[in-house]
Amino acid sequence: DTGVSQDPRHKITKRGQNVTFRCDPISEHNRLYWYRQTLGQGPEFLTYFQNEAQLEKSRLLSDRFSAERPKGSFSTLEIQRTEQGDSAMYLCASSAVGTGAADTQYFGPGTRLTVL
Amino acid sequence: AQSVTQLDSHVSVSEGTPVLLRCNYSSSYSPSLFWYVQHPNKGLQLLLKYTSAATLVKGINGFEAEFKKSETSFHLTKPSAHMSDAAEYFCVVSDLRYTPLVFGKGTRLSVIA
């Protein structure tokens, strides 16, 4: 396995602009998760997919955020009309559905977003 | 609802001495518990995982954790700290009813030479 990859690793944008991040999960992992981590905090769940279906969205995911996983492989996370409060590390994780226990999630390196 | 409390935001130890990072959890269902480590400018790495098998779980790099249901605790230990152990450590809970991970706020481990 090549691991979870994310692109870009860093993104600097101006307030009001739209940004899109991409995540490529470990091949054959059918679950894909997005988390957000702000400075000094643990990651917080945003949304997750099983194959191409988006199964859950956190209340943290405002209507400016949208995520897709069109073919059940890679996923994109778009933020429209960015605000300074969106500045954070956006983490992607993938897992294979386990049996009898919560699946183990493997994380990518993250995309650090800075909104000026 | 699940939650995790990491009892120390910062722990400092001398190299070669034991490490103890404390974690308490709350879960209304049979939990899975994890410890992840995050080194500066690196991604989250899984240290170990508890899933209702043995209560003493061994992980990578000499770390282990013990699940104590009566105390709702899952403390992380290592007999002898190494300089390379300096990092941020996260205690995490999940379960079959709610698969997204719920993270604690983290404990920063410093190792003094």
PDB file of C-alpha atoms in Angstrom, chain A residues 46-113:
ATOM      1  CA  LEU A  46     -16.421  16.475   9.224  1.00  0.00           C
ATOM      2  CA  THR A  47     -17.904  13.777   6.993  1.00  0.00           C
ATOM      3  CA  TYR A  48     -17.437  10.251   5.709  1.00  0.00           C
ATOM      4  CA  PHE A  49     -18.191   8.044   2.744  1.00  0.00           C
ATOM      5  CA  GLN A  50     -18.708   4.366   2.290  1.00  0.00           C
ATOM      6  CA  ASN A  51     -17.884   3.746  -1.340  1.00  0.00           C
ATOM      7  CA  GLU A  52     -19.537   6.680  -3.144  1.00  0.00           C
ATOM      8  CA  ALA A  53     -22.292   7.243  -0.578  1.00  0.00           C
ATOM      9  CA  GLN A  54     -21.880  10.086   1.911  1.00  0.00           C
ATOM     10  CA  LEU A  55     -23.167   8.517   5.108  1.00  0.00           C
ATOM     11  CA  GLU A  56     -22.763  11.241   7.678  1.00  0.00           C
ATOM     12  CA  LYS A  57     -22.001  14.929   7.966  1.00  0.00           C
ATOM     13  CA  SER A  58     -21.007  16.720  11.138  1.00  0.00           C
ATOM     14  CA  ARG A  59     -22.734  19.914  12.201  1.00  0.00           C
ATOM     15  CA  LEU A  60     -19.269  21.459  11.709  1.00  0.00           C
ATOM     16  CA  LEU A  61     -19.796  21.037   7.977  1.00  0.00           C
ATOM     17  CA  SER A  62     -21.558  24.274   7.092  1.00  0.00           C
ATOM     18  CA  ASP A  63     -23.315  24.765   3.771  1.00  0.00           C
ATOM     19  CA  ARG A  64     -20.119  26.327   2.410  1.00  0.00           C
ATOM     20  CA  PHE A  65     -18.466  22.913   2.592  1.00  0.00           C
ATOM     21  CA  SER A  66     -19.154  20.102   0.162  1.00  0.00           C
ATOM     22  CA  ALA A  67     -17.504  16.739  -0.298  1.00  0.00           C
ATOM     23  CA  GLU A  68     -17.743  14.165  -3.038  1.00  0.00           C
ATOM     24  CA  ARG A  69     -16.446  10.711  -3.782  1.00  0.00           C
ATOM     25  CA  PRO A  70     -17.846  10.166  -7.254  1.00  0.00           C
ATOM     26  CA  LYS A  71     -16.531   6.724  -8.091  1.00  0.00           C
ATOM     27  CA  GLY A  72     -15.825   5.436  -4.653  1.00  0.00           C
ATOM     28  CA  SER A  73     -12.105   6.058  -5.007  1.00  0.00           C
ATOM     29  CA  PHE A  74     -10.639   9.547  -4.471  1.00  0.00           C
ATOM     30  CA  SER A  75     -12.564  12.294  -2.713  1.00  0.00           C
ATOM     31  CA  THR A  76     -12.658  16.074  -2.937  1.00  0.00           C
ATOM     32  CA  LEU A  77     -13.516  18.600  -0.255  1.00  0.00           C
ATOM     33  CA  GLU A  78     -14.523  22.056  -1.456  1.00  0.00           C
ATOM     34  CA  ILE A  79     -14.877  25.156   0.678  1.00  0.00           C
ATOM     35  CA  GLN A  80     -16.722  28.052  -0.885  1.00  0.00           C
ATOM     36  CA  ARG A  81     -16.338  31.691   0.163  1.00  0.00           C
ATOM     37  CA  THR A  82     -13.538  30.891   2.583  1.00  0.00           C
ATOM     38  CA  GLU A  83     -13.381  32.661   5.937  1.00  0.00           C
ATOM     39  CA  GLN A  84     -10.419  33.178   8.248  1.00  0.00           C
ATOM     40  CA  GLY A  85     -11.978  30.689  10.655  1.00  0.00           C
ATOM     41  CA  ASP A  86     -11.556  27.988   8.010  1.00  0.00           C
ATOM     42  CA  SER A  87      -7.787  28.097   8.507  1.00  0.00           C
ATOM     43  CA  ALA A  88      -6.854  24.632   9.736  1.00  0.00           C
ATOM     44  CA  MET A  89      -5.281  21.318   8.796  1.00  0.00           C
ATOM     45  CA  TYR A  90      -7.697  19.177   6.784  1.00  0.00           C
ATOM     46  CA  LEU A  91      -7.038  15.484   7.270  1.00  0.00           C
ATOM     47  CA  CYS A  92      -8.229  12.554   5.245  1.00  0.00           C
ATOM     48  CA  ALA A  93      -8.337   8.974   6.496  1.00  0.00           C
ATOM     49  CA  SER A  94      -9.386   5.699   4.953  1.00  0.00           C
ATOM     50  CA  SER A  95     -10.358   2.292   6.269  1.00  0.00           C
ATOM     51  CA  ALA A  96     -11.694  -1.065   5.252  1.00  0.00           C
ATOM     52  CA  VAL A  97     -14.940  -2.055   6.940  1.00  0.00           C
ATOM     53  CA  GLY A  98     -14.090  -4.485   9.704  1.00  0.00           C
ATOM     54  CA  THR A  99     -16.084  -7.214  11.333  1.00  0.00           C
ATOM     55  CA  GLY A 100     -17.029  -7.031  14.971  1.00  0.00           C
ATOM     56  CA  ALA A 101     -15.087  -3.886  15.779  1.00  0.00           C
ATOM     57  CA  ALA A 102     -14.616  -0.329  14.665  1.00  0.00           C
ATOM     58  CA  ASP A 103     -12.388  -0.089  11.631  1.00  0.00           C
ATOM     59  CA  THR A 104      -8.835   1.196  11.859  1.00  0.00           C
ATOM     60  CA  GLN A 105      -8.379   4.502  10.082  1.00  0.00           C
ATOM     61  CA  TYR A 106      -5.140   5.433   8.348  1.00  0.00           C
ATOM     62  CA  PHE A 107      -4.423   9.102   7.925  1.00  0.00           C
ATOM     63  CA  GLY A 108      -2.876  11.131   5.162  1.00  0.00           C
ATOM     64  CA  PRO A 109      -0.375  13.958   5.772  1.00  0.00           C
ATOM     65  CA  GLY A 110      -3.072  16.627   5.628  1.00  0.00           C
ATOM     66  CA  THR A 111      -3.643  19.853   3.723  1.00  0.00           C
ATOM     67  CA  ARG A 112      -2.836  22.999   5.670  1.00  0.00           C
ATOM     68  CA  LEU A 113      -5.167  25.841   4.696  1.00  0.00           C
TER      69      LEU A 113
END
